[in-house]
Amino acid sequence: MKAVDLMKHISGIQTFKKFGRVTRVVGLMIESQGPESSIGDVCKIHVNTVKHGHQEILAEVVGFKDEIVVLMPYTSLREISIGCLVEGTNAPLEIKVGPELIGKVLDSMGRPIDGAKLPKGLSTVPTEEDPPNPLTRPPINETLEVGVKAIDGMLTVGKGQRVGIFAGSGVGKSTLLGMIARNTKADLNVIALIGERGREVREFIERDLGPEGLKRSIVIAATSDQPALMRIKGAFTATAIAEYFRNKGMSVMLMMDSVTRVAMAQREIGLATGEPPAQKGYTPSVFAILPKLLERTGTNEFGSITAFYTVLVDGDDMNEPIADTVRGILDGHIVLDRALANKGQYPAINVLKSVSRLMNHIADKEHVKAAEHIRELYFTYDKSEDLINIGAYKKGTSREIDEAIYNEPLITSYLKQGFMDKISMQDSVEELVKLSNGGAR
């Protein structure tokens, strides 16, 4: 270690510890008289029980009331009692990260879920960082293959683009993420499963991701039974891991399922700390935390993080507060349509309601022209579908509708893809251009 670094390390060592005591436990919160600390600092609550002996429960400072420190634990409140010592660390949550984590499944604190020890030689990084300076972000000018025809062909994504996947429950969000994780040309996948059922975590890893996908992925899981703070930290931990590899010059694919459950967890914390409910019960801090989280991905001077965030919309309402806020922050959105899923079209991507804001800038002119033509044909058929189905449309009345009727089954066939099918972007684009050029009779 260099002399300058050594001096910095020595100067940062605390020569004494700061303590406080638990004075009150209310709902999800712990109130403590001391220690001196700041918002976001981690504290250790010392607990002594007959069953487990001495334990240290980690908690985070989330607010203050007069001179009382308000804490929220990362685990259960069950064994915390009045008078427990609260030790301040004067530091935010940090995690260990490195290439040795690839292929592992971690919790929100960056620890292996299977109980194994972390490998040696990992670097320490904070879970919360500022987004890159806007002027240091290189423009996105390179496409990224994801291996899904409907996306590569009709909604082309660039390296460093951030896209939302909007859908109600049970329409195929996790399945689509699994397809992207297995087929993408990105160097590494970082997958955050936030608020999932415990059963679904293993199912996603074994069925949707598979051994091939896991070999090039790091999975962070925070199940629905865990405290709200752990669910939020799962999202920030996954983002911090993706940032670490981006800074190493890699092209990283970050997938988060779902950002809606992150917002719900923040709503729990906000209401518990006394924030007033705003839109549909969501507190103001929810709408403050979303851009801080989502803006951290994208490009910087070293590498890129291409991000897919799923948004669980209540009752398929695409204009509910979280969906509307996220859509305004991201660089595109993919809408999964329940009506298409009910007809057996998978992935159930509604290309008429979906958009990639960067496609026109990163795809070649022939590709863009073909995609626009196919979109026009599909829109024409969709607009006239009711008339066609009841027999009110007479063939020959409109050349555009006749062309759309002829091409509709071909377009639908193009948009369908088997769960285990891997199709290159080149093949997807060639098929799309061929369909556009030879579609009309």
GROMACS .gro file of C-alpha atoms in nm:
model
  441
    1MET     CA    1   0.000   0.000   0.000
    2LYS     CA    2   0.133   0.346  -0.091
    3ALA     CA    3   0.222   0.586   0.191
    4VAL     CA    4  -0.053   0.834   0.086
    5ASP     CA    5  -0.317   0.559   0.078
    6LEU     CA    6  -0.194   0.425   0.411
    7MET     CA    7  -0.228   0.769   0.573
    8LYS     CA    8  -0.579   0.807   0.436
    9HIS     CA    9  -0.670   0.463   0.573
   10ILE     CA   10  -0.526   0.545   0.916
   11SER     CA   11  -0.701   0.884   0.929
   12GLY     CA   12  -1.032   0.713   0.848
   13ILE     CA   13  -1.010   0.469   1.139
   14GLN     CA   14  -1.244   0.555   1.426
   15THR     CA   15  -1.058   0.580   1.756
   16PHE     CA   16  -1.381   0.547   1.956
   17LYS     CA   17  -1.727   0.405   1.899
   18LYS     CA   18  -2.054   0.594   1.921
   19PHE     CA   19  -2.347   0.425   2.095
   20GLY     CA   20  -2.713   0.494   2.160
   21ARG     CA   21  -3.001   0.300   2.311
   22VAL     CA   22  -3.335   0.182   2.173
   23THR     CA   23  -3.615   0.384   2.332
   24ARG     CA   24  -3.916   0.280   2.128
   25VAL     CA   25  -4.030   0.035   1.860
   26VAL     CA   26  -4.333   0.141   1.652
   27GLY     CA   27  -4.455  -0.055   1.351
   28LEU     CA   28  -4.159  -0.096   1.113
   29MET     CA   29  -3.946   0.162   1.292
   30ILE     CA   30  -3.698   0.169   1.579
   31GLU     CA   31  -3.640   0.490   1.771
   32SER     CA   32  -3.306   0.540   1.945
   33GLN     CA   33  -3.151   0.802   2.171
   34GLY     CA   34  -2.829   0.844   1.969
   35PRO     CA   35  -2.583   0.765   1.827
   36GLU     CA   36  -2.476   1.068   1.622
   37SER     CA   37  -2.529   0.968   1.260
   38SER     CA   38  -2.653   1.077   0.916
   39ILE     CA   39  -2.934   0.964   0.685
   40GLY     CA   40  -2.833   0.641   0.513
   41ASP     CA   41  -2.578   0.538   0.776
   42VAL     CA   42  -2.577   0.175   0.888
   43CYS     CA   43  -2.604   0.105   1.263
   44LYS     CA   44  -2.557  -0.220   1.455
   45ILE     CA   45  -2.821  -0.305   1.716
   46HIS     CA   46  -2.672  -0.537   1.981
   47VAL     CA   47  -2.925  -0.801   2.089
   48ASN     CA   48  -2.885  -1.075   2.351
   49THR     CA   49  -3.128  -1.367   2.343
   50VAL     CA   50  -3.145  -1.703   2.522
   51LYS     CA   51  -3.181  -1.892   2.196
   52HIS     CA   52  -2.914  -1.725   1.980
   53GLY     CA   53  -2.694  -1.545   2.232
   54HIS     CA   54  -2.538  -1.216   2.123
   55GLN     CA   55  -2.633  -1.089   1.778
   56GLU     CA   56  -2.577  -0.773   1.576
   57ILE     CA   57  -2.880  -0.664   1.375
   58LEU     CA   58  -2.805  -0.415   1.098
   59ALA     CA   59  -3.037  -0.117   1.059
   60GLU     CA   60  -3.030   0.199   0.851
   61VAL     CA   61  -3.095   0.556   0.960
   62VAL     CA   62  -3.405   0.670   0.770
   63GLY     CA   63  -3.501   0.984   0.962
   64PHE     CA   64  -3.495   1.194   1.277
   65LYS     CA   65  -3.761   1.318   1.519
   66ASP     CA   66  -3.623   1.604   1.726
   67GLU     CA   67  -3.312   1.439   1.876
   68ILE     CA   68  -3.438   1.083   1.824
   69VAL     CA   69  -3.275   0.868   1.553
   70VAL     CA   70  -3.528   0.668   1.346
   71LEU     CA   71  -3.395   0.335   1.221
   72MET     CA   72  -3.529   0.060   0.999
   73PRO     CA   73  -3.372  -0.288   1.030
   74TYR     CA   74  -3.266  -0.501   0.734
   75THR     CA   75  -3.418  -0.803   0.909
   76SER     CA   76  -3.702  -0.876   1.150
   77LEU     CA   77  -3.787  -0.659   1.453
   78ARG     CA   78  -3.872  -0.966   1.659
   79GLU     CA   79  -3.575  -0.979   1.902
   80ILE     CA   80  -3.519  -0.606   1.949
   81SER     CA   81  -3.615  -0.467   2.291
   82ILE     CA   82  -3.602  -0.139   2.482
   83GLY     CA   83  -3.249  -0.058   2.600
   84CYS     CA   84  -3.060  -0.248   2.328
   85LEU     CA   85  -2.730  -0.081   2.242
   86VAL     CA   86  -2.716   0.090   1.902
   87GLU     CA   87  -2.366   0.124   1.758
   88GLY     CA   88  -2.303   0.382   1.485
   89THR     CA   89  -2.071   0.306   1.195
   90ASN     CA   90  -2.083   0.650   1.028
   91ALA     CA   91  -2.086   0.473   0.689
   92PRO     CA   92  -2.352   0.370   0.437
   93LEU     CA   93  -2.410   0.012   0.324
   94GLU     CA   94  -2.122  -0.132   0.120
   95ILE     CA   95  -2.098  -0.461  -0.069
   96LYS     CA   96  -1.821  -0.681  -0.204
   97VAL     CA   97  -1.806  -0.730  -0.580
   98GLY     CA   98  -1.578  -0.886  -0.840
   99PRO     CA   99  -1.568  -1.133  -1.132
  100GLU     CA  100  -1.575  -1.421  -0.881
  101LEU     CA  101  -1.947  -1.349  -0.821
  102ILE     CA  102  -2.047  -1.442  -1.177
  103GLY     CA  103  -2.277  -1.746  -1.167
  104LYS     CA  104  -2.387  -1.682  -0.807
  105VAL     CA  105  -2.721  -1.590  -0.650
  106LEU     CA  106  -2.693  -1.317  -0.385
  107ASP     CA  107  -2.918  -1.144  -0.134
  108SER     CA  108  -2.969  -0.768  -0.101
  109MET     CA  109  -2.651  -0.737   0.109
  110GLY     CA  110  -2.443  -0.905  -0.161
  111ARG     CA  111  -2.409  -1.236   0.031
  112PRO     CA  112  -2.458  -1.577  -0.135
  113ILE     CA  113  -2.810  -1.703  -0.062
  114ASP     CA  114  -2.688  -2.064  -0.031
  115GLY     CA  115  -2.487  -1.968   0.280
  116ALA     CA  116  -2.148  -2.005   0.114
  117LYS     CA  117  -1.870  -1.761   0.200
  118LEU     CA  118  -1.780  -1.478  -0.035
  119PRO     CA  119  -1.467  -1.541  -0.244
  120LYS     CA  120  -1.150  -1.357  -0.149
  121GLY     CA  121  -1.009  -1.065  -0.345
  122LEU     CA  122  -1.337  -0.877  -0.398
  123SER     CA  123  -1.358  -0.498  -0.413
  124THR     CA  124  -1.575  -0.291  -0.178
  125VAL     CA  125  -1.826  -0.050  -0.334
  126PRO     CA  126  -2.114   0.157  -0.189
  127THR     CA  127  -2.467   0.059  -0.294
  128GLU     CA  128  -2.568   0.420  -0.357
  129GLU     CA  129  -2.384   0.635  -0.609
  130ASP     CA  130  -2.466   0.944  -0.811
  131PRO     CA  131  -2.561   0.898  -1.180
  132PRO     CA  132  -2.286   0.973  -1.434
  133ASN     CA  133  -2.237   1.335  -1.533
  134PRO     CA  134  -2.457   1.400  -1.840
  135LEU     CA  135  -2.163   1.550  -2.029
  136THR     CA  136  -1.950   1.239  -1.978
  137ARG     CA  137  -2.212   1.004  -2.124
  138PRO     CA  138  -2.114   0.898  -2.479
  139PRO     CA  139  -2.406   0.897  -2.725
  140ILE     CA  140  -2.565   0.560  -2.796
  141ASN     CA  141  -2.485   0.464  -3.155
  142GLU     CA  142  -2.442   0.086  -3.147
  143THR     CA  143  -2.717  -0.177  -3.150
  144LEU     CA  144  -2.731  -0.459  -2.896
  145GLU     CA  145  -2.865  -0.798  -2.998
  146VAL     CA  146  -3.111  -0.948  -2.747
  147GLY     CA  147  -3.212  -1.255  -2.948
  148VAL     CA  148  -3.587  -1.179  -2.954
  149LYS     CA  149  -3.720  -1.113  -3.306
  150ALA     CA  150  -3.992  -0.871  -3.207
  151ILE     CA  151  -3.739  -0.654  -3.021
  152ASP     CA  152  -3.438  -0.682  -3.254
  153GLY     CA  153  -3.655  -0.628  -3.560
  154MET     CA  154  -3.928  -0.383  -3.454
  155LEU     CA  155  -3.792  -0.223  -3.133
  156THR     CA  156  -3.416  -0.227  -3.178
  157VAL     CA  157  -3.222  -0.155  -2.858
  158GLY     CA  158  -2.883   0.016  -2.833
  159LYS     CA  159  -2.594  -0.044  -2.594
  160GLY     CA  160  -2.668   0.168  -2.289
  161GLN     CA  161  -3.039   0.215  -2.360
  162ARG     CA  162  -3.290   0.185  -2.074
  163VAL     CA  163  -3.621   0.017  -2.157
  164GLY     CA  164  -3.933  -0.056  -1.953
  165ILE     CA  165  -4.136  -0.375  -1.993
  166PHE     CA  166  -4.495  -0.289  -1.897
  167ALA     CA  167  -4.749  -0.560  -1.824
  168GLY     CA  168  -5.008  -0.692  -1.586
  169SER     CA  169  -4.948  -1.006  -1.384
  170GLY     CA  170  -4.906  -1.338  -1.562
  171VAL     CA  171  -4.846  -1.203  -1.915
  172GLY     CA  172  -4.488  -1.332  -1.953
  173LYS     CA  173  -4.248  -1.069  -1.812
  174SER     CA  174  -4.018  -1.321  -1.640
  175THR     CA  175  -4.020  -1.549  -1.944
  176LEU     CA  176  -3.919  -1.260  -2.172
  177LEU     CA  177  -3.638  -1.160  -1.933
  178GLY     CA  178  -3.514  -1.519  -1.936
  179MET     CA  179  -3.507  -1.521  -2.317
  180ILE     CA  180  -3.310  -1.195  -2.324
  181ALA     CA  181  -3.065  -1.315  -2.057
  182ARG     CA  182  -2.987  -1.635  -2.247
  183ASN     CA  183  -2.966  -1.483  -2.595
  184THR     CA  184  -2.816  -1.135  -2.549
  185LYS     CA  185  -2.473  -1.041  -2.683
  186ALA     CA  186  -2.394  -0.837  -2.369
  187ASP     CA  187  -2.081  -0.940  -2.176
  188LEU     CA  188  -2.264  -0.998  -1.847
  189ASN     CA  189  -2.617  -1.012  -1.704
  190VAL     CA  190  -2.705  -0.864  -1.364
  191ILE     CA  191  -3.058  -0.974  -1.271
  192ALA     CA  192  -3.250  -0.830  -0.976
  193LEU     CA  193  -3.561  -1.019  -0.860
  194ILE     CA  194  -3.735  -0.775  -0.627
  195GLY     CA  195  -4.045  -0.871  -0.430
  196GLU     CA  196  -4.084  -1.207  -0.603
  197ARG     CA  197  -4.252  -1.506  -0.441
  198GLY     CA  198  -3.996  -1.741  -0.289
  199ARG     CA  199  -4.111  -2.020  -0.522
  200GLU     CA  200  -4.050  -1.806  -0.831
  201VAL     CA  201  -3.684  -1.732  -0.759
  202ARG     CA  202  -3.566  -2.089  -0.808
  203GLU     CA  203  -3.810  -2.142  -1.096
  204PHE     CA  204  -3.670  -1.837  -1.278
  205ILE     CA  205  -3.310  -1.948  -1.224
  206GLU     CA  206  -3.364  -2.310  -1.330
  207ARG     CA  207  -3.640  -2.277  -1.593
  208ASP     CA  208  -3.628  -1.927  -1.742
  209LEU     CA  209  -3.256  -1.850  -1.704
  210GLY     CA  210  -3.118  -2.203  -1.722
  211PRO     CA  211  -2.758  -2.319  -1.666
  212GLU     CA  212  -2.642  -2.146  -1.985
  213GLY     CA  213  -2.778  -1.810  -1.871
  214LEU     CA  214  -2.659  -1.844  -1.511
  215LYS     CA  215  -2.298  -1.898  -1.622
  216ARG     CA  216  -2.287  -1.538  -1.743
  217SER     CA  217  -2.513  -1.380  -1.482
  218ILE     CA  218  -2.522  -1.249  -1.127
  219VAL     CA  219  -2.865  -1.280  -0.966
  220ILE     CA  220  -2.979  -1.066  -0.671
  221ALA     CA  221  -3.299  -1.188  -0.502
  222ALA     CA  222  -3.510  -1.006  -0.242
  223THR     CA  223  -3.833  -1.199  -0.188
  224SER     CA  224  -4.169  -1.047  -0.095
  225ASP     CA  225  -4.150  -1.164   0.269
  226GLN     CA  226  -3.837  -0.960   0.339
  227PRO     CA  227  -3.855  -0.612   0.499
  228ALA     CA  228  -3.917  -0.314   0.271
  229LEU     CA  229  -3.562  -0.187   0.320
  230MET     CA  230  -3.415  -0.516   0.196
  231ARG     CA  231  -3.629  -0.501  -0.119
  232ILE     CA  232  -3.508  -0.150  -0.194
  233LYS     CA  233  -3.147  -0.242  -0.122
  234GLY     CA  234  -3.177  -0.534  -0.364
  235ALA     CA  235  -3.237  -0.286  -0.647
  236PHE     CA  236  -2.950  -0.060  -0.540
  237THR     CA  237  -2.713  -0.353  -0.486
  238ALA     CA  238  -2.784  -0.489  -0.836
  239THR     CA  239  -2.725  -0.144  -0.985
  240ALA     CA  240  -2.397  -0.104  -0.791
  241ILE     CA  241  -2.274  -0.442  -0.920
  242ALA     CA  242  -2.363  -0.345  -1.278
  243GLU     CA  243  -2.178  -0.013  -1.232
  244TYR     CA  244  -1.866  -0.193  -1.111
  245PHE     CA  245  -1.845  -0.402  -1.429
  246ARG     CA  246  -1.937  -0.103  -1.649
  247ASN     CA  247  -1.640   0.083  -1.502
  248LYS     CA  248  -1.424  -0.214  -1.608
  249GLY     CA  249  -1.521  -0.139  -1.971
  250MET     CA  250  -1.784  -0.413  -2.008
  251SER     CA  251  -2.121  -0.410  -2.182
  252VAL     CA  252  -2.359  -0.505  -1.898
  253MET     CA  253  -2.723  -0.608  -1.923
  254LEU     CA  254  -2.919  -0.514  -1.609
  255MET     CA  255  -3.266  -0.665  -1.568
  256MET     CA  256  -3.490  -0.570  -1.277
  257ASP     CA  257  -3.820  -0.743  -1.201
  258SER     CA  258  -3.985  -0.529  -1.091
  259VAL     CA  259  -3.935  -0.157  -1.034
  260THR     CA  260  -4.299  -0.138  -0.920
  261ARG     CA  261  -4.219  -0.345  -0.611
  262VAL     CA  262  -3.926  -0.115  -0.537
  263ALA     CA  263  -4.173   0.175  -0.542
  264MET     CA  264  -4.412  -0.017  -0.314
  265ALA     CA  265  -4.130  -0.084  -0.067
  266GLN     CA  266  -4.037   0.285  -0.063
  267ARG     CA  267  -4.404   0.369  -0.006
  268GLU     CA  268  -4.401   0.145   0.305
  269ILE     CA  269  -4.098   0.327   0.439
  270GLY     CA  270  -4.237   0.669   0.353
  271LEU     CA  271  -4.568   0.606   0.526
  272ALA     CA  272  -4.391   0.460   0.831
  273THR     CA  273  -4.172   0.771   0.865
  274GLY     CA  274  -4.472   1.002   0.847
  275GLU     CA  275  -4.476   1.114   0.483
  276PRO     CA  276  -4.818   1.214   0.348
  277PRO     CA  277  -4.961   0.989   0.076
  278ALA     CA  278  -4.976   1.156  -0.266
  279GLN     CA  279  -5.083   0.984  -0.591
  280LYS     CA  280  -5.272   0.659  -0.521
  281GLY     CA  281  -5.109   0.634  -0.179
  282TYR     CA  282  -4.752   0.668  -0.309
  283THR     CA  283  -4.546   0.911  -0.101
  284PRO     CA  284  -4.330   1.192  -0.247
  285SER     CA  285  -4.009   0.999  -0.173
  286VAL     CA  286  -4.118   0.730  -0.422
  287PHE     CA  287  -4.110   0.979  -0.709
  288ALA     CA  288  -3.775   1.112  -0.582
  289ILE     CA  289  -3.605   0.771  -0.558
  290LEU     CA  290  -3.706   0.641  -0.905
  291PRO     CA  291  -3.496   0.882  -1.116
  292LYS     CA  292  -3.201   0.840  -0.878
  293LEU     CA  293  -3.213   0.465  -0.937
  294LEU     CA  294  -3.295   0.457  -1.308
  295GLU     CA  295  -3.053   0.732  -1.414
  296ARG     CA  296  -2.755   0.539  -1.276
  297THR     CA  297  -2.766   0.299  -1.571
  298GLY     CA  298  -2.680   0.383  -1.931
  299THR     CA  299  -2.341   0.476  -2.072
  300ASN     CA  300  -2.037   0.638  -1.914
  301GLU     CA  301  -1.681   0.698  -2.037
  302PHE     CA  302  -1.581   0.338  -1.962
  303GLY     CA  303  -1.866   0.106  -2.068
  304SER     CA  304  -2.241   0.067  -2.080
  305ILE     CA  305  -2.535  -0.071  -1.883
  306THR     CA  306  -2.831  -0.165  -2.100
  307ALA     CA  307  -3.127  -0.193  -1.865
  308PHE     CA  308  -3.466  -0.364  -1.884
  309TYR     CA  309  -3.702  -0.270  -1.599
  310THR     CA  310  -4.034  -0.450  -1.567
  311VAL     CA  311  -4.330  -0.244  -1.450
  312LEU     CA  312  -4.626  -0.430  -1.302
  313VAL     CA  313  -4.932  -0.225  -1.393
  314ASP     CA  314  -5.246  -0.255  -1.179
  315GLY     CA  315  -5.541  -0.381  -1.380
  316ASP     CA  316  -5.342  -0.337  -1.705
  317ASP     CA  317  -5.366   0.042  -1.654
  318MET     CA  318  -5.065   0.181  -1.841
  319ASN     CA  319  -5.125   0.531  -1.702
  320GLU     CA  320  -5.108   0.455  -1.329
  321PRO     CA  321  -4.856   0.675  -1.139
  322ILE     CA  322  -4.553   0.444  -1.132
  323ALA     CA  323  -4.591   0.336  -1.496
  324ASP     CA  324  -4.632   0.697  -1.607
  325THR     CA  325  -4.328   0.815  -1.408
  326VAL     CA  326  -4.101   0.533  -1.525
  327ARG     CA  327  -4.208   0.573  -1.889
  328GLY     CA  328  -4.107   0.940  -1.871
  329ILE     CA  329  -3.757   0.855  -1.742
  330LEU     CA  330  -3.663   0.564  -1.970
  331ASP     CA  331  -3.556   0.553  -2.336
  332GLY     CA  332  -3.837   0.331  -2.457
  333HIS     CA  333  -4.108   0.093  -2.347
  334ILE     CA  334  -4.230  -0.254  -2.442
  335VAL     CA  335  -4.594  -0.331  -2.368
  336LEU     CA  336  -4.701  -0.692  -2.311
  337ASP     CA  337  -5.067  -0.729  -2.406
  338ARG     CA  338  -5.294  -0.971  -2.222
  339ALA     CA  339  -5.520  -1.001  -2.529
  340LEU     CA  340  -5.225  -1.126  -2.738
  341ALA     CA  341  -5.125  -1.370  -2.463
  342ASN     CA  342  -5.481  -1.504  -2.454
  343LYS     CA  343  -5.456  -1.570  -2.830
  344GLY     CA  344  -5.135  -1.768  -2.777
  345GLN     CA  345  -4.893  -1.510  -2.920
  346TYR     CA  346  -4.570  -1.524  -2.721
  347PRO     CA  347  -4.387  -1.310  -2.643
  348ALA     CA  348  -4.705  -1.103  -2.615
  349ILE     CA  349  -4.541  -0.779  -2.733
  350ASN     CA  350  -4.785  -0.522  -2.869
  351VAL     CA  351  -4.560  -0.344  -3.120
  352LEU     CA  352  -4.820  -0.072  -3.182
  353LYS     CA  353  -4.808   0.040  -2.817
  354SER     CA  354  -4.432  -0.010  -2.781
  355VAL     CA  355  -4.150   0.218  -2.890
  356SER     CA  356  -3.771   0.235  -2.889
  357ARG     CA  357  -3.675   0.602  -2.883
  358LEU     CA  358  -3.330   0.531  -3.025
  359MET     CA  359  -3.411   0.288  -3.306
  360ASN     CA  360  -3.413   0.553  -3.580
  361HIS     CA  361  -3.063   0.666  -3.474
  362ILE     CA  362  -2.891   0.327  -3.440
  363ALA     CA  363  -3.051   0.102  -3.705
  364ASP     CA  364  -2.972   0.133  -4.077
  365LYS     CA  365  -3.222   0.302  -4.311
  366GLU     CA  366  -3.344  -0.016  -4.480
  367HIS     CA  367  -3.417  -0.175  -4.142
  368VAL     CA  368  -3.604   0.132  -4.014
  369LYS     CA  369  -3.805   0.162  -4.336
  370ALA     CA  370  -3.907  -0.206  -4.321
  371ALA     CA  371  -4.011  -0.178  -3.955
  372GLU     CA  372  -4.222   0.131  -4.029
  373HIS     CA  373  -4.394  -0.045  -4.319
  374ILE     CA  374  -4.478  -0.351  -4.111
  375ARG     CA  375  -4.605  -0.127  -3.830
  376GLU     CA  376  -4.834   0.057  -4.078
  377LEU     CA  377  -4.976  -0.271  -4.208
  378TYR     CA  378  -5.034  -0.401  -3.857
  379PHE     CA  379  -5.202  -0.074  -3.753
  380THR     CA  380  -5.430  -0.080  -4.056
  381TYR     CA  381  -5.543  -0.434  -3.976
  382ASP     CA  382  -5.588  -0.358  -3.605
  383LYS     CA  383  -5.802  -0.051  -3.686
  384SER     CA  384  -6.025  -0.250  -3.924
  385GLU     CA  385  -6.030  -0.582  -3.737
  386ASP     CA  386  -6.387  -0.549  -3.604
  387LEU     CA  387  -6.525  -0.475  -3.952
  388ILE     CA  388  -6.331  -0.767  -4.097
  389ASN     CA  389  -6.444  -1.013  -3.830
  390ILE     CA  390  -6.817  -0.937  -3.865
  391GLY     CA  391  -6.798  -0.950  -4.245
  392ALA     CA  392  -6.877  -0.581  -4.295
  393TYR     CA  393  -6.567  -0.520  -4.505
  394LYS     CA  394  -6.588  -0.606  -4.876
  395LYS     CA  395  -6.269  -0.713  -5.046
  396GLY     CA  396  -6.141  -0.453  -5.293
  397THR     CA  397  -6.288  -0.155  -5.110
  398SER     CA  398  -5.946  -0.042  -4.983
  399ARG     CA  399  -5.608  -0.144  -5.121
  400GLU     CA  400  -5.443  -0.072  -4.783
  401ILE     CA  401  -5.687  -0.295  -4.592
  402ASP     CA  402  -5.654  -0.572  -4.851
  403GLU     CA  403  -5.275  -0.559  -4.813
  404ALA     CA  404  -5.307  -0.562  -4.433
  405ILE     CA  405  -5.542  -0.864  -4.437
  406TYR     CA  406  -5.301  -1.056  -4.656
  407ASN     CA  407  -4.998  -0.974  -4.440
  408GLU     CA  408  -5.154  -1.007  -4.092
  409PRO     CA  409  -5.086  -1.382  -4.047
  410LEU     CA  410  -4.730  -1.335  -4.181
  411ILE     CA  411  -4.663  -1.050  -3.939
  412THR     CA  412  -4.809  -1.244  -3.646
  413SER     CA  413  -4.592  -1.542  -3.737
  414TYR     CA  414  -4.287  -1.314  -3.744
  415LEU     CA  415  -4.363  -1.172  -3.399
  416LYS     CA  416  -4.402  -1.518  -3.243
  417GLN     CA  417  -4.098  -1.695  -3.103
  418GLY     CA  418  -4.050  -2.015  -2.909
  419PHE     CA  419  -3.923  -1.982  -2.553
  420MET     CA  420  -3.599  -2.170  -2.628
  421ASP     CA  421  -3.549  -2.034  -2.981
  422LYS     CA  422  -3.233  -1.828  -3.035
  423ILE     CA  423  -3.249  -1.605  -3.341
  424SER     CA  424  -2.965  -1.373  -3.440
  425MET     CA  425  -3.030  -1.006  -3.506
  426GLN     CA  426  -2.907  -1.044  -3.863
  427ASP     CA  427  -3.164  -1.316  -3.932
  428SER     CA  428  -3.439  -1.113  -3.763
  429VAL     CA  429  -3.366  -0.805  -3.974
  430GLU     CA  430  -3.331  -1.002  -4.299
  431GLU     CA  431  -3.667  -1.172  -4.237
  432LEU     CA  432  -3.829  -0.837  -4.155
  433VAL     CA  433  -3.696  -0.671  -4.473
  434LYS     CA  434  -3.806  -0.969  -4.681
  435LEU     CA  435  -4.153  -0.955  -4.527
  436SER     CA  436  -4.175  -0.582  -4.596
  437ASN     CA  437  -4.058  -0.606  -4.958
  438GLY     CA  438  -4.258  -0.913  -5.054
  439GLY     CA  439  -4.556  -0.879  -4.827
  440ALA     CA  440  -4.801  -0.717  -5.065
  441ARG     CA  441  -4.949  -0.924  -5.341
   0.00000   0.00000   0.00000
